[in-house]
Amino acid sequence: MYILGSCIAFFILSLLFTGYMRHYALKKNIIDNPNERSSHSVPTPRGGGVAVVLSYLLALSFLIYTNQLNNDIGLTLIGAGLVISVLGFLDDHGHINSMIRLAIHFIAAISAVASLGGFSAVAVFNGFQLGFAANIIAVLFLVWLLNLYNFMDGINGIASAEAITSALSMAFLYWMLSPVLNFQALLLLAAAVSGFMLWNFPKAKIFMGDACSGFLGLTLGILALYALKQDLALFCAWLICLGVFIVDATYTLIRRILTGHKMYDAHRSHAYQILSRKVGSHTPVTLCVAAINILWLFPIAYLVASQDYTYPELGILIAYMPLIACAVIVKAGDPYA
């Protein structure tokens, strides 16, 4: 009952603060006008995700203050998340140079990896150690997840649905399998995002904005890496639960690069964008993503995390194969699809 009350409180806080952010965005003319990357046709205020950021940072502070969350992961999430959210907030108000933005992403990722104690001792594939290279991979993982979450925040509710279903899935796994890891932090994240989602789905009254999309990507990435410190199988479960976003963004980027497009050019050729145009609505696509996460990815993640497999990494391949096939079929990355 205690955690339920906390979830309700932070859900309401996020819900109310999103309403305030909508009023603020309209007053300051912070409007997202349709462009070549957009899947929207109507100018809409943006920056509502600030409500998620502030609500969740308060939730983390609450968990730390009540000794329900370790300082190492709690302060890492607050510090790195605050930097990225402020950067995104400034970018929502006025364009920031892409190289400066990327440099700050790397600084935040490097700081997070260092704060977590590094990953040189982590072994994969039944004992193979990458040494210091594991730290480099961890940094690249955070930067990519941060940016891909921004890329995937393109239709009503999809970024929120991904965060909520992934957080709840992993909270259940933590509760069932790993008392070392804090499932309350995941429940409160889902609650904060849910408060915003009511303003963004099925009809968007306000968009999330870079302040929140990057924050969510980085937060989920840090939580995944923290799980890696405890159990490789739980890290694999994280990658499985985030499979829709990882596969769509990565496959689309690779195909665009191979066909001669610049990786930073605006576009709307992700699989989810193509599907939303084909069906003529955002709602079915967002609901489909949530269904895939719950009915396909979560059961595989549970099996990978709950069983003592020699190679839990194979679960990622099994989970991703249909997602890759879907990306191929809908021609993700093809600007003419």
XYZ file of C-alpha atoms in Angstrom:
337
model
C 0.000 0.000 0.000
C 2.899 2.371 0.731
C 4.367 2.132 -2.759
C 0.872 2.296 -4.291
C 0.238 5.581 -2.518
C 3.580 6.933 -3.738
C 2.780 5.926 -7.322
C -0.605 7.670 -7.158
C 0.978 10.812 -5.708
C 3.659 11.102 -8.387
C 1.164 10.215 -11.123
C -1.061 13.113 -10.018
C 1.945 15.432 -9.728
C 3.031 14.622 -13.276
C -0.532 14.943 -14.584
C -1.036 18.390 -13.060
C 2.409 19.681 -13.948
C 1.969 18.577 -17.585
C -1.140 20.774 -17.683
C 0.933 23.671 -16.406
C 3.638 22.994 -19.008
C 1.026 23.090 -21.750
C -0.116 26.508 -20.528
C 3.538 27.623 -20.369
C 4.317 26.346 -23.879
C 1.306 28.102 -25.384
C 2.165 31.346 -23.583
C 5.815 31.231 -24.705
C 4.903 30.001 -28.209
C 6.937 26.802 -27.800
C 5.216 25.029 -30.666
C 6.250 22.002 -32.690
C 5.367 22.826 -36.290
C 5.127 19.938 -38.796
C 8.290 19.331 -40.847
C 9.892 16.629 -43.003
C 10.457 14.409 -39.936
C 7.024 14.884 -38.426
C 4.202 12.387 -38.343
C 1.857 15.171 -37.236
C -0.049 17.683 -39.343
C -1.178 20.137 -36.653
C 1.081 22.571 -34.739
C 1.248 21.359 -31.142
C 2.928 22.721 -27.986
C 5.964 20.748 -26.832
C 7.985 20.344 -23.653
C 5.342 18.593 -21.560
C 7.820 15.880 -20.644
C 9.464 18.304 -18.228
C 6.684 17.221 -15.884
C 7.934 13.635 -16.074
C 11.512 14.700 -15.416
C 10.747 16.806 -12.358
C 8.268 14.284 -10.948
C 10.723 11.429 -11.320
C 13.666 13.368 -9.934
C 11.529 14.139 -6.885
C 10.548 10.457 -6.691
C 14.206 9.388 -6.759
C 15.061 11.948 -4.084
C 12.209 10.589 -1.992
C 13.479 7.015 -2.358
C 17.017 8.058 -1.410
C 15.806 10.088 1.583
C 13.750 7.150 2.876
C 16.656 4.739 2.320
C 14.745 2.767 -0.295
C 17.308 3.397 -3.038
C 21.088 3.105 -2.955
C 22.940 6.382 -3.301
C 25.146 5.100 -6.129
C 22.332 4.433 -8.595
C 20.031 7.142 -7.240
C 22.557 9.980 -7.483
C 23.772 8.735 -10.867
C 20.237 8.844 -12.244
C 19.606 12.309 -10.777
C 22.912 13.835 -11.873
C 23.088 12.505 -15.421
C 19.348 12.865 -15.966
C 19.334 16.473 -14.819
C 22.123 17.409 -17.236
C 20.394 15.778 -20.203
C 16.973 17.179 -19.353
C 18.321 20.739 -19.014
C 20.119 20.336 -22.353
C 16.908 19.094 -23.956
C 14.891 21.905 -22.372
C 17.253 24.487 -23.844
C 17.108 22.737 -27.214
C 13.294 22.814 -27.071
C 13.476 26.589 -26.601
C 16.127 27.217 -29.251
C 18.353 25.047 -31.426
C 21.654 23.911 -29.911
C 24.527 22.947 -32.186
C 24.424 19.188 -32.811
C 28.123 18.676 -32.031
C 27.838 20.534 -28.724
C 24.748 18.503 -27.895
C 26.508 15.221 -28.732
C 29.575 16.208 -26.704
C 27.401 16.804 -23.637
C 25.717 13.441 -24.237
C 29.116 11.752 -24.091
C 30.142 13.680 -20.983
C 26.945 12.624 -19.206
C 27.379 9.001 -20.334
C 31.038 8.845 -19.289
C 30.172 10.351 -15.906
C 27.376 7.815 -15.400
C 29.612 4.854 -16.260
C 32.321 6.147 -13.927
C 29.779 6.755 -11.166
C 28.595 3.147 -11.448
C 32.166 1.929 -10.979
C 32.920 0.859 -14.528
C 32.321 -2.460 -16.248
C 35.792 -3.887 -16.849
C 35.020 -6.912 -14.664
C 31.792 -7.812 -16.488
C 31.907 -11.102 -18.399
C 29.736 -12.052 -21.373
C 29.255 -15.243 -23.406
C 29.940 -17.534 -20.474
C 33.081 -15.926 -19.114
C 34.553 -13.758 -21.885
C 35.814 -10.461 -20.428
C 36.132 -7.330 -22.531
C 38.229 -5.454 -19.983
C 38.359 -1.684 -20.393
C 36.574 -1.981 -23.759
C 33.416 -2.791 -21.784
C 33.452 0.774 -20.424
C 33.648 2.196 -23.945
C 30.774 -0.017 -25.048
C 28.752 1.066 -22.003
C 29.256 4.748 -22.877
C 28.260 4.164 -26.509
C 25.233 2.200 -25.328
C 24.025 5.120 -23.196
C 24.592 7.707 -25.919
C 22.812 5.580 -28.502
C 19.850 4.781 -26.250
C 19.543 8.453 -25.340
C 19.427 9.493 -28.997
C 17.323 6.627 -30.314
C 14.647 7.454 -27.746
C 14.512 10.922 -29.233
C 14.277 9.459 -32.749
C 11.444 7.136 -31.709
C 9.383 9.856 -30.051
C 7.446 10.667 -33.199
C 3.811 9.615 -32.787
C 1.273 10.001 -30.025
C 2.036 7.967 -26.931
C 4.744 5.701 -28.326
C 7.631 6.934 -26.152
C 5.409 6.849 -23.075
C 4.068 3.368 -23.860
C 7.598 2.036 -24.321
C 8.791 3.505 -21.023
C 5.742 2.357 -19.053
C 5.646 -1.221 -20.350
C 9.420 -1.667 -20.100
C 9.571 -0.233 -16.585
C 6.650 -2.345 -15.358
C 8.044 -5.491 -16.992
C 11.426 -5.042 -15.349
C 9.829 -4.046 -12.027
C 8.048 -7.402 -12.012
C 11.298 -9.225 -12.768
C 13.126 -7.346 -10.007
C 10.334 -8.086 -7.544
C 10.289 -11.773 -8.431
C 13.963 -12.484 -9.004
C 16.354 -9.855 -7.667
C 15.837 -8.306 -4.219
C 19.131 -6.426 -4.691
C 17.624 -4.213 -7.375
C 14.967 -1.616 -6.564
C 11.626 -2.224 -8.266
C 10.055 0.803 -6.565
C 12.148 3.143 -8.714
C 10.704 1.501 -11.822
C 7.119 1.687 -10.586
C 7.516 5.400 -9.853
C 8.985 5.972 -13.312
C 5.959 4.288 -14.875
C 3.661 6.411 -12.694
C 5.345 9.682 -13.676
C 5.236 8.841 -17.388
C 1.583 7.764 -17.115
C 0.639 11.212 -15.799
C 2.076 12.798 -18.930
C 0.672 10.167 -21.292
C -2.910 11.200 -20.548
C -2.076 14.513 -22.239
C -0.344 12.858 -25.183
C -2.488 9.851 -26.089
C -4.626 9.058 -28.001
C -4.760 12.708 -29.082
C -1.699 14.848 -28.392
C -2.501 18.037 -26.512
C 1.233 18.493 -25.904
C 4.412 16.722 -27.022
C 7.090 15.273 -24.772
C 10.012 17.283 -26.141
C 13.747 16.575 -26.081
C 13.926 17.422 -22.372
C 12.098 14.186 -21.592
C 12.802 11.824 -24.491
C 16.553 12.010 -23.954
C 16.052 11.794 -20.197
C 14.007 8.600 -20.555
C 16.537 7.002 -22.885
C 19.412 7.780 -20.550
C 17.484 6.743 -17.436
C 16.482 3.379 -18.881
C 20.044 2.857 -20.104
C 21.552 3.575 -16.686
C 19.073 1.239 -15.027
C 19.995 -1.470 -17.537
C 23.717 -1.031 -16.891
C 23.140 -1.102 -13.148
C 21.383 -4.443 -13.613
C 24.401 -5.638 -15.579
C 26.522 -5.106 -12.470
C 24.290 -7.603 -10.688
C 23.343 -10.166 -13.330
C 24.044 -10.444 -17.072
C 20.689 -12.160 -17.597
C 18.826 -9.151 -16.183
C 20.735 -6.855 -18.527
C 19.713 -9.098 -21.427
C 16.137 -8.841 -20.162
C 16.410 -5.045 -20.362
C 17.625 -5.213 -23.964
C 14.758 -7.544 -24.785
C 12.124 -5.298 -23.201
C 13.489 -2.290 -25.129
C 13.641 -4.325 -28.332
C 11.044 -2.428 -30.377
C 12.891 0.884 -30.024
C 16.370 -0.607 -30.348
C 15.584 -2.611 -33.485
C 13.564 0.065 -35.277
C 16.036 2.894 -34.631
C 19.165 0.822 -35.287
C 17.905 -0.916 -38.437
C 16.595 2.370 -39.856
C 19.871 4.186 -39.205
C 21.992 1.411 -40.718
C 19.858 1.224 -43.854
C 19.889 4.979 -44.329
C 23.674 5.128 -43.996
C 24.114 2.243 -46.448
C 21.893 4.029 -48.980
C 23.908 7.241 -48.769
C 21.847 9.352 -46.378
C 23.455 11.414 -43.646
C 22.776 9.986 -40.206
C 21.685 13.343 -38.795
C 19.260 14.307 -41.589
C 15.646 14.657 -40.488
C 13.337 11.956 -41.837
C 10.238 9.943 -41.080
C 11.212 6.509 -42.343
C 11.225 4.566 -39.076
C 9.045 1.477 -39.165
C 6.562 2.967 -36.685
C 6.221 6.124 -38.804
C 5.650 4.157 -41.995
C 3.047 1.983 -40.272
C 1.224 4.986 -38.830
C 0.929 6.464 -42.334
C -0.294 3.183 -43.790
C -3.054 2.738 -41.194
C -3.826 6.459 -41.103
C -3.612 6.747 -37.328
C -1.075 6.793 -34.501
C -3.241 4.941 -32.000
C -3.113 1.399 -33.472
C 0.674 1.576 -33.836
C 1.233 2.711 -30.249
C -1.144 0.030 -28.955
C 0.646 -2.553 -31.106
C 4.015 -1.567 -29.598
C 2.572 -1.961 -26.101
C 1.100 -5.352 -27.042
C 4.419 -6.574 -28.468
C 6.189 -5.498 -25.307
C 3.721 -7.277 -23.038
C 2.845 -10.388 -25.032
C 6.118 -11.139 -26.843
C 9.111 -9.406 -25.302
C 8.188 -9.636 -21.616
C 7.695 -13.456 -21.586
C 11.076 -13.941 -23.273
C 12.718 -11.516 -20.844
C 11.199 -13.425 -17.941
C 12.468 -16.773 -19.239
C 15.955 -15.361 -19.832
C 16.148 -13.790 -16.370
C 14.544 -16.622 -14.404
C 16.403 -19.583 -15.889
C 20.090 -20.387 -15.503
C 20.996 -20.319 -19.187
C 24.628 -20.591 -20.217
C 24.131 -17.983 -22.913
C 21.300 -15.594 -21.946
C 22.419 -13.391 -24.850
C 20.690 -15.819 -27.227
C 17.370 -14.653 -25.814
C 18.014 -11.235 -27.385
C 18.435 -12.830 -30.807
C 15.223 -14.829 -30.439
C 13.287 -11.754 -29.322
C 14.669 -9.514 -32.054
C 14.239 -11.791 -35.080
C 10.514 -11.042 -35.669
C 11.147 -7.338 -34.996
C 13.905 -7.253 -37.609
C 11.663 -9.116 -40.046
C 8.955 -6.507 -39.476
C 11.413 -3.673 -40.130
C 12.480 -5.355 -43.374
C 8.907 -5.982 -44.510
C 7.712 -2.396 -43.960
C 10.955 -1.071 -45.545
C 12.168 0.915 -42.562
C 14.822 3.411 -43.622
C 13.354 3.775 -47.118
C 12.334 7.422 -47.635
C 9.861 6.358 -50.313
C 8.072 3.689 -48.264
